[in-house]
JSON list of N, CA and C in Angstrom, two decimals:
[
{"chain": "D", "resi": 131, "resn": "UNK", "atom": "N", "xyz": [-64.05, 129.92, 100.94]},
{"chain": "D", "resi": 131, "resn": "UNK", "atom": "CA", "xyz": [-63.20, 129.12, 101.75]},
{"chain": "D", "resi": 131, "resn": "UNK", "atom": "C", "xyz": [-64.19, 127.95, 102.26]},
{"chain": "D", "resi": 132, "resn": "UNK", "atom": "N", "xyz": [-63.76, 126.74, 102.17]},
{"chain": "D", "resi": 132, "resn": "UNK", "atom": "CA", "xyz": [-64.50, 125.51, 102.71]},
{"chain": "D", "resi": 132, "resn": "UNK", "atom": "C", "xyz": [-63.71, 125.15, 104.06]},
{"chain": "D", "resi": 133, "resn": "UNK", "atom": "N", "xyz": [-64.43, 125.05, 105.13]},
{"chain": "D", "resi": 133, "resn": "UNK", "atom": "CA", "xyz": [-63.92, 124.63, 106.32]},
{"chain": "D", "resi": 133, "resn": "UNK", "atom": "C", "xyz": [-64.20, 123.03, 106.44]},
{"chain": "D", "resi": 134, "resn": "UNK", "atom": "N", "xyz": [-63.07, 122.39, 106.78]},
{"chain": "D", "resi": 134, "resn": "UNK", "atom": "CA", "xyz": [-63.24, 120.92, 106.96]},
{"chain": "D", "resi": 134, "resn": "UNK", "atom": "C", "xyz": [-63.32, 120.61, 108.43]},
{"chain": "D", "resi": 135, "resn": "UNK", "atom": "N", "xyz": [-64.28, 119.89, 108.82]},
{"chain": "D", "resi": 135, "resn": "UNK", "atom": "CA", "xyz": [-64.56, 119.64, 110.14]},
{"chain": "D", "resi": 135, "resn": "UNK", "atom": "C", "xyz": [-64.18, 118.16, 110.46]},
{"chain": "D", "resi": 136, "resn": "UNK", "atom": "N", "xyz": [-63.64, 118.01, 111.73]},
{"chain": "D", "resi": 136, "resn": "UNK", "atom": "CA", "xyz": [-63.22, 116.75, 112.20]},
{"chain": "D", "resi": 136, "resn": "UNK", "atom": "C", "xyz": [-64.44, 115.66, 112.05]},
{"chain": "D", "resi": 137, "resn": "UNK", "atom": "N", "xyz": [-64.19, 114.67, 111.30]},
{"chain": "D", "resi": 137, "resn": "UNK", "atom": "CA", "xyz": [-65.27, 113.64, 111.15]},
{"chain": "D", "resi": 137, "resn": "UNK", "atom": "C", "xyz": [-65.25, 112.66, 112.52]},
{"chain": "D", "resi": 138, "resn": "UNK", "atom": "N", "xyz": [-66.33, 112.02, 112.68]},
{"chain": "D", "resi": 138, "resn": "UNK", "atom": "CA", "xyz": [-66.32, 110.96, 113.71]},
{"chain": "D", "resi": 138, "resn": "UNK", "atom": "C", "xyz": [-65.24, 109.84, 113.34]},
{"chain": "D", "resi": 139, "resn": "UNK", "atom": "N", "xyz": [-64.30, 109.75, 114.20]},
{"chain": "D", "resi": 139, "resn": "UNK", "atom": "CA", "xyz": [-63.24, 108.76, 113.88]},
{"chain": "D", "resi": 139, "resn": "UNK", "atom": "C", "xyz": [-63.44, 107.38, 114.37]},
{"chain": "D", "resi": 140, "resn": "UNK", "atom": "N", "xyz": [-64.69, 107.18, 114.90]},
{"chain": "D", "resi": 140, "resn": "UNK", "atom": "CA", "xyz": [-64.96, 105.86, 115.20]},
{"chain": "D", "resi": 140, "resn": "UNK", "atom": "C", "xyz": [-65.71, 105.73, 116.53]},
{"chain": "D", "resi": 141, "resn": "UNK", "atom": "N", "xyz": [-66.86, 104.93, 116.38]},
{"chain": "D", "resi": 141, "resn": "UNK", "atom": "CA", "xyz": [-67.73, 104.67, 117.57]},
{"chain": "D", "resi": 141, "resn": "UNK", "atom": "C", "xyz": [-68.16, 105.82, 118.44]},
{"chain": "D", "resi": 142, "resn": "UNK", "atom": "N", "xyz": [-68.50, 106.97, 117.79]},
{"chain": "D", "resi": 142, "resn": "UNK", "atom": "CA", "xyz": [-69.08, 108.16, 118.43]},
{"chain": "D", "resi": 142, "resn": "UNK", "atom": "C", "xyz": [-68.06, 108.84, 119.46]},
{"chain": "D", "resi": 143, "resn": "UNK", "atom": "N", "xyz": [-66.71, 108.79, 119.19]},
{"chain": "D", "resi": 143, "resn": "UNK", "atom": "CA", "xyz": [-65.75, 109.41, 120.08]},
{"chain": "D", "resi": 143, "resn": "UNK", "atom": "C", "xyz": [-66.12, 111.04, 120.12]},
{"chain": "D", "resi": 144, "resn": "UNK", "atom": "N", "xyz": [-66.06, 111.69, 121.17]},
{"chain": "D", "resi": 144, "resn": "UNK", "atom": "CA", "xyz": [-66.39, 113.00, 121.27]},
{"chain": "D", "resi": 144, "resn": "UNK", "atom": "C", "xyz": [-65.30, 114.03, 120.73]},
{"chain": "D", "resi": 145, "resn": "UNK", "atom": "N", "xyz": [-64.03, 113.49, 120.85]},
{"chain": "D", "resi": 145, "resn": "UNK", "atom": "CA", "xyz": [-62.93, 114.40, 120.49]},
{"chain": "D", "resi": 145, "resn": "UNK", "atom": "C", "xyz": [-61.76, 113.64, 120.03]},
{"chain": "D", "resi": 146, "resn": "UNK", "atom": "N", "xyz": [-60.70, 114.37, 119.56]},
{"chain": "D", "resi": 146, "resn": "UNK", "atom": "CA", "xyz": [-59.48, 113.70, 119.27]},
{"chain": "D", "resi": 146, "resn": "UNK", "atom": "C", "xyz": [-58.38, 114.82, 119.38]},
{"chain": "D", "resi": 147, "resn": "UNK", "atom": "N", "xyz": [-57.14, 114.36, 119.76]},
{"chain": "D", "resi": 147, "resn": "UNK", "atom": "CA", "xyz": [-56.03, 115.28, 119.93]},
{"chain": "D", "resi": 147, "resn": "UNK", "atom": "C", "xyz": [-55.21, 115.34, 118.55]},
{"chain": "D", "resi": 148, "resn": "UNK", "atom": "N", "xyz": [-54.74, 116.57, 118.19]},
{"chain": "D", "resi": 148, "resn": "UNK", "atom": "CA", "xyz": [-53.90, 116.68, 117.03]},
{"chain": "D", "resi": 148, "resn": "UNK", "atom": "C", "xyz": [-52.54, 116.18, 117.39]},
{"chain": "D", "resi": 149, "resn": "UNK", "atom": "N", "xyz": [-52.07, 115.05, 116.65]},
{"chain": "D", "resi": 149, "resn": "UNK", "atom": "CA", "xyz": [-50.84, 114.45, 116.91]},
{"chain": "D", "resi": 149, "resn": "UNK", "atom": "C", "xyz": [-49.69, 115.15, 116.03]},
{"chain": "D", "resi": 150, "resn": "UNK", "atom": "N", "xyz": [-49.99, 115.29, 114.63]},
{"chain": "D", "resi": 150, "resn": "UNK", "atom": "CA", "xyz": [-49.11, 115.95, 113.76]},
{"chain": "D", "resi": 150, "resn": "UNK", "atom": "C", "xyz": [-49.69, 116.46, 112.54]},
{"chain": "D", "resi": 151, "resn": "UNK", "atom": "N", "xyz": [-49.51, 117.53, 112.15]},
{"chain": "D", "resi": 151, "resn": "UNK", "atom": "CA", "xyz": [-50.00, 118.03, 110.83]},
{"chain": "D", "resi": 151, "resn": "UNK", "atom": "C", "xyz": [-48.94, 117.61, 109.79]},
{"chain": "D", "resi": 152, "resn": "UNK", "atom": "N", "xyz": [-49.45, 117.22, 108.58]},
{"chain": "D", "resi": 152, "resn": "UNK", "atom": "CA", "xyz": [-48.72, 116.91, 107.32]},
{"chain": "D", "resi": 152, "resn": "UNK", "atom": "C", "xyz": [-48.73, 117.98, 106.38]},
{"chain": "D", "resi": 153, "resn": "UNK", "atom": "N", "xyz": [-49.48, 119.05, 106.57]},
{"chain": "D", "resi": 153, "resn": "UNK", "atom": "CA", "xyz": [-49.54, 120.12, 105.71]},
{"chain": "D", "resi": 153, "resn": "UNK", "atom": "C", "xyz": [-49.39, 121.48, 106.41]},
{"chain": "D", "resi": 154, "resn": "UNK", "atom": "N", "xyz": [-49.22, 122.57, 105.74]},
{"chain": "D", "resi": 154, "resn": "UNK", "atom": "CA", "xyz": [-49.12, 123.96, 106.36]},
{"chain": "D", "resi": 154, "resn": "UNK", "atom": "C", "xyz": [-49.87, 124.92, 105.37]},
{"chain": "D", "resi": 155, "resn": "UNK", "atom": "N", "xyz": [-50.23, 125.98, 105.94]},
{"chain": "D", "resi": 155, "resn": "UNK", "atom": "CA", "xyz": [-50.87, 127.07, 104.98]},
{"chain": "D", "resi": 155, "resn": "UNK", "atom": "C", "xyz": [-50.07, 127.37, 103.80]},
{"chain": "D", "resi": 156, "resn": "UNK", "atom": "N", "xyz": [-50.82, 127.35, 102.69]},
{"chain": "D", "resi": 156, "resn": "UNK", "atom": "CA", "xyz": [-50.19, 127.59, 101.35]},
{"chain": "D", "resi": 156, "resn": "UNK", "atom": "C", "xyz": [-49.93, 126.36, 100.56]},
{"chain": "D", "resi": 157, "resn": "UNK", "atom": "N", "xyz": [-49.96, 125.11, 101.28]},
{"chain": "D", "resi": 157, "resn": "UNK", "atom": "CA", "xyz": [-49.75, 123.84, 100.50]},
{"chain": "D", "resi": 157, "resn": "UNK", "atom": "C", "xyz": [-50.87, 123.57, 99.63]},
{"chain": "D", "resi": 158, "resn": "UNK", "atom": "N", "xyz": [-50.74, 123.00, 98.49]},
{"chain": "D", "resi": 158, "resn": "UNK", "atom": "CA", "xyz": [-51.66, 122.44, 97.59]},
{"chain": "D", "resi": 158, "resn": "UNK", "atom": "C", "xyz": [-51.88, 121.00, 97.97]},
{"chain": "D", "resi": 159, "resn": "UNK", "atom": "N", "xyz": [-53.20, 120.62, 98.18]},
{"chain": "D", "resi": 159, "resn": "UNK", "atom": "CA", "xyz": [-53.58, 119.31, 98.50]},
{"chain": "D", "resi": 159, "resn": "UNK", "atom": "C", "xyz": [-54.48, 118.65, 97.48]},
{"chain": "D", "resi": 160, "resn": "UNK", "atom": "N", "xyz": [-54.43, 117.32, 97.50]},
{"chain": "D", "resi": 160, "resn": "UNK", "atom": "CA", "xyz": [-55.32, 116.57, 96.57]},
{"chain": "D", "resi": 160, "resn": "UNK", "atom": "C", "xyz": [-56.25, 115.69, 97.42]},
{"chain": "D", "resi": 161, "resn": "UNK", "atom": "N", "xyz": [-57.35, 115.18, 96.82]},
{"chain": "D", "resi": 161, "resn": "UNK", "atom": "CA", "xyz": [-58.26, 114.24, 97.47]},
{"chain": "D", "resi": 161, "resn": "UNK", "atom": "C", "xyz": [-57.53, 113.11, 98.05]},
{"chain": "D", "resi": 162, "resn": "UNK", "atom": "N", "xyz": [-57.90, 112.71, 99.22]},
{"chain": "D", "resi": 162, "resn": "UNK", "atom": "CA", "xyz": [-57.38, 111.52, 99.99]},
{"chain": "D", "resi": 162, "resn": "UNK", "atom": "C", "xyz": [-55.90, 111.69, 100.46]},
{"chain": "D", "resi": 163, "resn": "UNK", "atom": "N", "xyz": [-55.23, 112.83, 100.28]},
{"chain": "D", "resi": 163, "resn": "UNK", "atom": "CA", "xyz": [-53.99, 113.09, 100.78]},
{"chain": "D", "resi": 163, "resn": "UNK", "atom": "C", "xyz": [-54.03, 113.20, 102.25]},
{"chain": "D", "resi": 164, "resn": "UNK", "atom": "N", "xyz": [-53.15, 112.57, 103.08]},
{"chain": "D", "resi": 164, "resn": "UNK", "atom": "CA", "xyz": [-53.22, 112.64, 104.59]},
{"chain": "D", "resi": 164, "resn": "UNK", "atom": "C", "xyz": [-52.95, 114.22, 104.92]},
{"chain": "D", "resi": 165, "resn": "UNK", "atom": "N", "xyz": [-53.89, 114.71, 105.80]},
{"chain": "D", "resi": 165, "resn": "UNK", "atom": "CA", "xyz": [-53.80, 116.06, 106.21]},
{"chain": "D", "resi": 165, "resn": "UNK", "atom": "C", "xyz": [-53.16, 116.17, 107.68]},
{"chain": "D", "resi": 166, "resn": "UNK", "atom": "N", "xyz": [-53.73, 115.34, 108.52]},
{"chain": "D", "resi": 166, "resn": "UNK", "atom": "CA", "xyz": [-53.32, 115.40, 109.97]},
{"chain": "D", "resi": 166, "resn": "UNK", "atom": "C", "xyz": [-53.37, 114.03, 110.58]},
{"chain": "D", "resi": 167, "resn": "UNK", "atom": "N", "xyz": [-52.65, 113.83, 111.58]},
{"chain": "D", "resi": 167, "resn": "UNK", "atom": "CA", "xyz": [-52.71, 112.61, 112.37]},
{"chain": "D", "resi": 167, "resn": "UNK", "atom": "C", "xyz": [-53.39, 112.98, 113.68]},
{"chain": "D", "resi": 168, "resn": "UNK", "atom": "N", "xyz": [-54.46, 112.20, 114.10]},
{"chain": "D", "resi": 168, "resn": "UNK", "atom": "CA", "xyz": [-55.30, 112.60, 115.19]},
{"chain": "D", "resi": 168, "resn": "UNK", "atom": "C", "xyz": [-55.19, 111.40, 116.22]},
{"chain": "D", "resi": 169, "resn": "UNK", "atom": "N", "xyz": [-55.01, 111.61, 117.46]},
{"chain": "D", "resi": 169, "resn": "UNK", "atom": "CA", "xyz": [-55.04, 110.63, 118.45]},
{"chain": "D", "resi": 169, "resn": "UNK", "atom": "C", "xyz": [-56.33, 110.67, 119.17]},
{"chain": "D", "resi": 170, "resn": "UNK", "atom": "N", "xyz": [-57.02, 109.49, 119.14]},
{"chain": "D", "resi": 170, "resn": "UNK", "atom": "CA", "xyz": [-58.19, 109.34, 119.89]},
{"chain": "D", "resi": 170, "resn": "UNK", "atom": "C", "xyz": [-57.85, 108.41, 121.07]},
{"chain": "D", "resi": 171, "resn": "UNK", "atom": "N", "xyz": [-58.90, 108.15, 121.78]},
{"chain": "D", "resi": 171, "resn": "UNK", "atom": "CA", "xyz": [-58.88, 107.30, 122.99]},
{"chain": "D", "resi": 171, "resn": "UNK", "atom": "C", "xyz": [-58.46, 105.81, 122.66]},
{"chain": "D", "resi": 172, "resn": "UNK", "atom": "N", "xyz": [-58.50, 105.51, 121.44]},
{"chain": "D", "resi": 172, "resn": "UNK", "atom": "CA", "xyz": [-58.34, 104.15, 121.05]},
{"chain": "D", "resi": 172, "resn": "UNK", "atom": "C", "xyz": [-57.16, 104.01, 120.00]},
{"chain": "D", "resi": 173, "resn": "UNK", "atom": "N", "xyz": [-56.84, 104.98, 119.22]},
{"chain": "D", "resi": 173, "resn": "UNK", "atom": "CA", "xyz": [-55.84, 104.83, 118.24]},
{"chain": "D", "resi": 173, "resn": "UNK", "atom": "C", "xyz": [-55.31, 106.18, 117.56]},
{"chain": "D", "resi": 174, "resn": "UNK", "atom": "N", "xyz": [-54.26, 106.13, 116.87]},
{"chain": "D", "resi": 174, "resn": "UNK", "atom": "CA", "xyz": [-53.68, 107.27, 116.11]},
{"chain": "D", "resi": 174, "resn": "UNK", "atom": "C", "xyz": [-54.30, 107.06, 114.71]},
{"chain": "D", "resi": 175, "resn": "UNK", "atom": "N", "xyz": [-54.87, 108.05, 114.11]},
{"chain": "D", "resi": 175, "resn": "UNK", "atom": "CA", "xyz": [-55.59, 107.97, 112.81]},
{"chain": "D", "resi": 175, "resn": "UNK", "atom": "C", "xyz": [-55.18, 109.06, 111.93]},
{"chain": "D", "resi": 176, "resn": "UNK", "atom": "N", "xyz": [-54.76, 108.76, 110.60]},
{"chain": "D", "resi": 176, "resn": "UNK", "atom": "CA", "xyz": [-54.46, 109.80, 109.65]},
{"chain": "D", "resi": 176, "resn": "UNK", "atom": "C", "xyz": [-55.80, 110.18, 108.95]},
{"chain": "D", "resi": 177, "resn": "UNK", "atom": "N", "xyz": [-56.00, 111.50, 109.04]},
{"chain": "D", "resi": 177, "resn": "UNK", "atom": "CA", "xyz": [-57.25, 112.04, 108.40]},
{"chain": "D", "resi": 177, "resn": "UNK", "atom": "C", "xyz": [-57.06, 112.52, 107.07]},
{"chain": "D", "resi": 178, "resn": "UNK", "atom": "N", "xyz": [-57.72, 112.03, 105.98]},
{"chain": "D", "resi": 178, "resn": "UNK", "atom": "CA", "xyz": [-57.41, 112.32, 104.60]},
{"chain": "D", "resi": 178, "resn": "UNK", "atom": "C", "xyz": [-58.17, 113.64, 104.21]},
{"chain": "D", "resi": 179, "resn": "UNK", "atom": "N", "xyz": [-57.68, 114.23, 103.29]},
{"chain": "D", "resi": 179, "resn": "UNK", "atom": "CA", "xyz": [-58.21, 115.48, 102.59]},
{"chain": "D", "resi": 179, "resn": "UNK", "atom": "C", "xyz": [-59.47, 115.04, 101.90]},
{"chain": "D", "resi": 180, "resn": "UNK", "atom": "N", "xyz": [-60.63, 115.78, 102.16]},
{"chain": "D", "resi": 180, "resn": "UNK", "atom": "CA", "xyz": [-61.92, 115.60, 101.49]},
{"chain": "D", "resi": 180, "resn": "UNK", "atom": "C", "xyz": [-61.99, 116.06, 100.04]},
{"chain": "D", "resi": 181, "resn": "UNK", "atom": "N", "xyz": [-61.19, 117.07, 99.80]},
{"chain": "D", "resi": 181, "resn": "UNK", "atom": "CA", "xyz": [-61.19, 117.75, 98.37]},
{"chain": "D", "resi": 181, "resn": "UNK", "atom": "C", "xyz": [-59.86, 118.34, 98.04]},
{"chain": "D", "resi": 182, "resn": "UNK", "atom": "N", "xyz": [-59.68, 118.67, 96.74]},
{"chain": "D", "resi": 182, "resn": "UNK", "atom": "CA", "xyz": [-58.48, 119.31, 96.27]},
{"chain": "D", "resi": 182, "resn": "UNK", "atom": "C", "xyz": [-58.49, 120.77, 96.69]},
{"chain": "D", "resi": 183, "resn": "UNK", "atom": "N", "xyz": [-57.42, 121.36, 96.77]},
{"chain": "D", "resi": 183, "resn": "UNK", "atom": "CA", "xyz": [-57.41, 122.81, 96.90]},
{"chain": "D", "resi": 183, "resn": "UNK", "atom": "C", "xyz": [-56.03, 123.28, 97.61]},
{"chain": "D", "resi": 184, "resn": "UNK", "atom": "N", "xyz": [-56.11, 124.55, 98.26]},
{"chain": "D", "resi": 184, "resn": "UNK", "atom": "CA", "xyz": [-54.90, 125.10, 98.88]},
{"chain": "D", "resi": 184, "resn": "UNK", "atom": "C", "xyz": [-55.28, 125.29, 100.26]},
{"chain": "D", "resi": 185, "resn": "UNK", "atom": "N", "xyz": [-54.36, 124.90, 101.24]},
{"chain": "D", "resi": 185, "resn": "UNK", "atom": "CA", "xyz": [-54.63, 125.05, 102.63]},
{"chain": "D", "resi": 185, "resn": "UNK", "atom": "C", "xyz": [-54.52, 126.62, 102.96]},
{"chain": "D", "resi": 186, "resn": "UNK", "atom": "N", "xyz": [-55.54, 127.18, 103.56]},
{"chain": "D", "resi": 186, "resn": "UNK", "atom": "CA", "xyz": [-55.48, 128.56, 104.02]},
{"chain": "D", "resi": 186, "resn": "UNK", "atom": "C", "xyz": [-55.10, 128.79, 105.43]},
{"chain": "D", "resi": 187, "resn": "UNK", "atom": "N", "xyz": [-55.64, 127.92, 106.29]},
{"chain": "D", "resi": 187, "resn": "UNK", "atom": "CA", "xyz": [-55.43, 128.00, 107.69]},
{"chain": "D", "resi": 187, "resn": "UNK", "atom": "C", "xyz": [-55.57, 126.60, 108.40]},
{"chain": "D", "resi": 188, "resn": "UNK", "atom": "N", "xyz": [-54.71, 126.48, 109.43]},
{"chain": "D", "resi": 188, "resn": "UNK", "atom": "CA", "xyz": [-54.88, 125.29, 110.30]},
{"chain": "D", "resi": 188, "resn": "UNK", "atom": "C", "xyz": [-55.56, 125.73, 111.59]},
{"chain": "D", "resi": 189, "resn": "UNK", "atom": "N", "xyz": [-56.63, 124.98, 111.98]},
{"chain": "D", "resi": 189, "resn": "UNK", "atom": "CA", "xyz": [-57.35, 125.26, 113.25]},
{"chain": "D", "resi": 189, "resn": "UNK", "atom": "C", "xyz": [-56.84, 124.42, 114.36]},
{"chain": "D", "resi": 190, "resn": "UNK", "atom": "N", "xyz": [-55.65, 124.68, 114.86]},
{"chain": "D", "resi": 190, "resn": "UNK", "atom": "CA", "xyz": [-55.04, 123.97, 115.99]},
{"chain": "D", "resi": 190, "resn": "UNK", "atom": "C", "xyz": [-53.68, 123.51, 115.83]},
{"chain": "D", "resi": 191, "resn": "UNK", "atom": "N", "xyz": [-52.99, 123.29, 116.97]},
{"chain": "D", "resi": 191, "resn": "UNK", "atom": "CA", "xyz": [-51.67, 122.83, 116.96]},
{"chain": "D", "resi": 191, "resn": "UNK", "atom": "C", "xyz": [-51.52, 121.42, 117.59]},
{"chain": "D", "resi": 192, "resn": "UNK", "atom": "N", "xyz": [-50.39, 120.77, 117.38]},
{"chain": "D", "resi": 192, "resn": "UNK", "atom": "CA", "xyz": [-50.08, 119.53, 117.94]},
{"chain": "D", "resi": 192, "resn": "UNK", "atom": "C", "xyz": [-50.43, 119.60, 119.57]},
{"chain": "D", "resi": 193, "resn": "UNK", "atom": "N", "xyz": [-51.16, 118.72, 120.06]},
{"chain": "D", "resi": 193, "resn": "UNK", "atom": "CA", "xyz": [-51.57, 118.73, 121.46]},
{"chain": "D", "resi": 193, "resn": "UNK", "atom": "C", "xyz": [-52.90, 119.23, 121.67]},
{"chain": "D", "resi": 194, "resn": "UNK", "atom": "N", "xyz": [-53.51, 119.99, 120.72]},
{"chain": "D", "resi": 194, "resn": "UNK", "atom": "CA", "xyz": [-54.75, 120.58, 120.98]},
{"chain": "D", "resi": 194, "resn": "UNK", "atom": "C", "xyz": [-55.91, 119.44, 120.83]},
{"chain": "D", "resi": 195, "resn": "UNK", "atom": "N", "xyz": [-56.89, 119.56, 121.52]},
{"chain": "D", "resi": 195, "resn": "UNK", "atom": "CA", "xyz": [-58.02, 118.75, 121.53]},
{"chain": "D", "resi": 195, "resn": "UNK", "atom": "C", "xyz": [-59.05, 119.29, 120.65]},
{"chain": "D", "resi": 196, "resn": "UNK", "atom": "N", "xyz": [-59.52, 118.61, 119.68]},
{"chain": "D", "resi": 196, "resn": "UNK", "atom": "CA", "xyz": [-60.62, 119.11, 118.76]},
{"chain": "D", "resi": 196, "resn": "UNK", "atom": "C", "xyz": [-61.87, 118.21, 118.87]},
{"chain": "D", "resi": 197, "resn": "UNK", "atom": "N", "xyz": [-62.93, 118.87, 119.16]},
{"chain": "D", "resi": 197, "resn": "UNK", "atom": "CA", "xyz": [-64.24, 118.25, 119.29]},
{"chain": "D", "resi": 197, "resn": "UNK", "atom": "C", "xyz": [-64.66, 117.62, 118.00]},
{"chain": "D", "resi": 198, "resn": "UNK", "atom": "N", "xyz": [-65.28, 116.48, 117.91]},
{"chain": "D", "resi": 198, "resn": "UNK", "atom": "CA", "xyz": [-65.88, 115.91, 116.81]},
{"chain": "D", "resi": 198, "resn": "UNK", "atom": "C", "xyz": [-66.76, 116.95, 116.19]},
{"chain": "D", "resi": 199, "resn": "UNK", "atom": "N", "xyz": [-66.65, 117.24, 114.86]},
{"chain": "D", "resi": 199, "resn": "UNK", "atom": "CA", "xyz": [-67.41, 118.34, 114.12]},
{"chain": "D", "resi": 199, "resn": "UNK", "atom": "C", "xyz": [-66.81, 119.60, 114.19]},
{"chain": "D", "resi": 200, "resn": "UNK", "atom": "N", "xyz": [-65.68, 119.81, 114.96]},
{"chain": "D", "resi": 200, "resn": "UNK", "atom": "CA", "xyz": [-64.93, 121.17, 115.00]},
{"chain": "D", "resi": 200, "resn": "UNK", "atom": "C", "xyz": [-63.98, 121.25, 113.94]},
{"chain": "D", "resi": 201, "resn": "UNK", "atom": "N", "xyz": [-63.73, 122.63, 113.59]},
{"chain": "D", "resi": 201, "resn": "UNK", "atom": "CA", "xyz": [-62.95, 122.88, 112.53]},
{"chain": "D", "resi": 201, "resn": "UNK", "atom": "C", "xyz": [-61.56, 122.38, 112.63]},
{"chain": "D", "resi": 202, "resn": "UNK", "atom": "N", "xyz": [-60.98, 121.91, 111.52]},
{"chain": "D", "resi": 202, "resn": "UNK", "atom": "CA", "xyz": [-59.60, 121.50, 111.39]},
{"chain": "D", "resi": 202, "resn": "UNK", "atom": "C", "xyz": [-58.76, 122.41, 110.57]}
]
């Protein structure tokens, strides 16, 4: 299993809030498919999938704050 970590969404922001998931466990995804919408102090950003595969687990729910570099 590969864990995808929250990338820096701009200008060294320390964290972001999960706004909305676009996938659920068991979904098959492709590269660049939107996975999750994250809200930072500056904007709402859709985070794309870095690789193709099947979603095994989501690390957080809408409203949860994820640190930059933390598991998504």
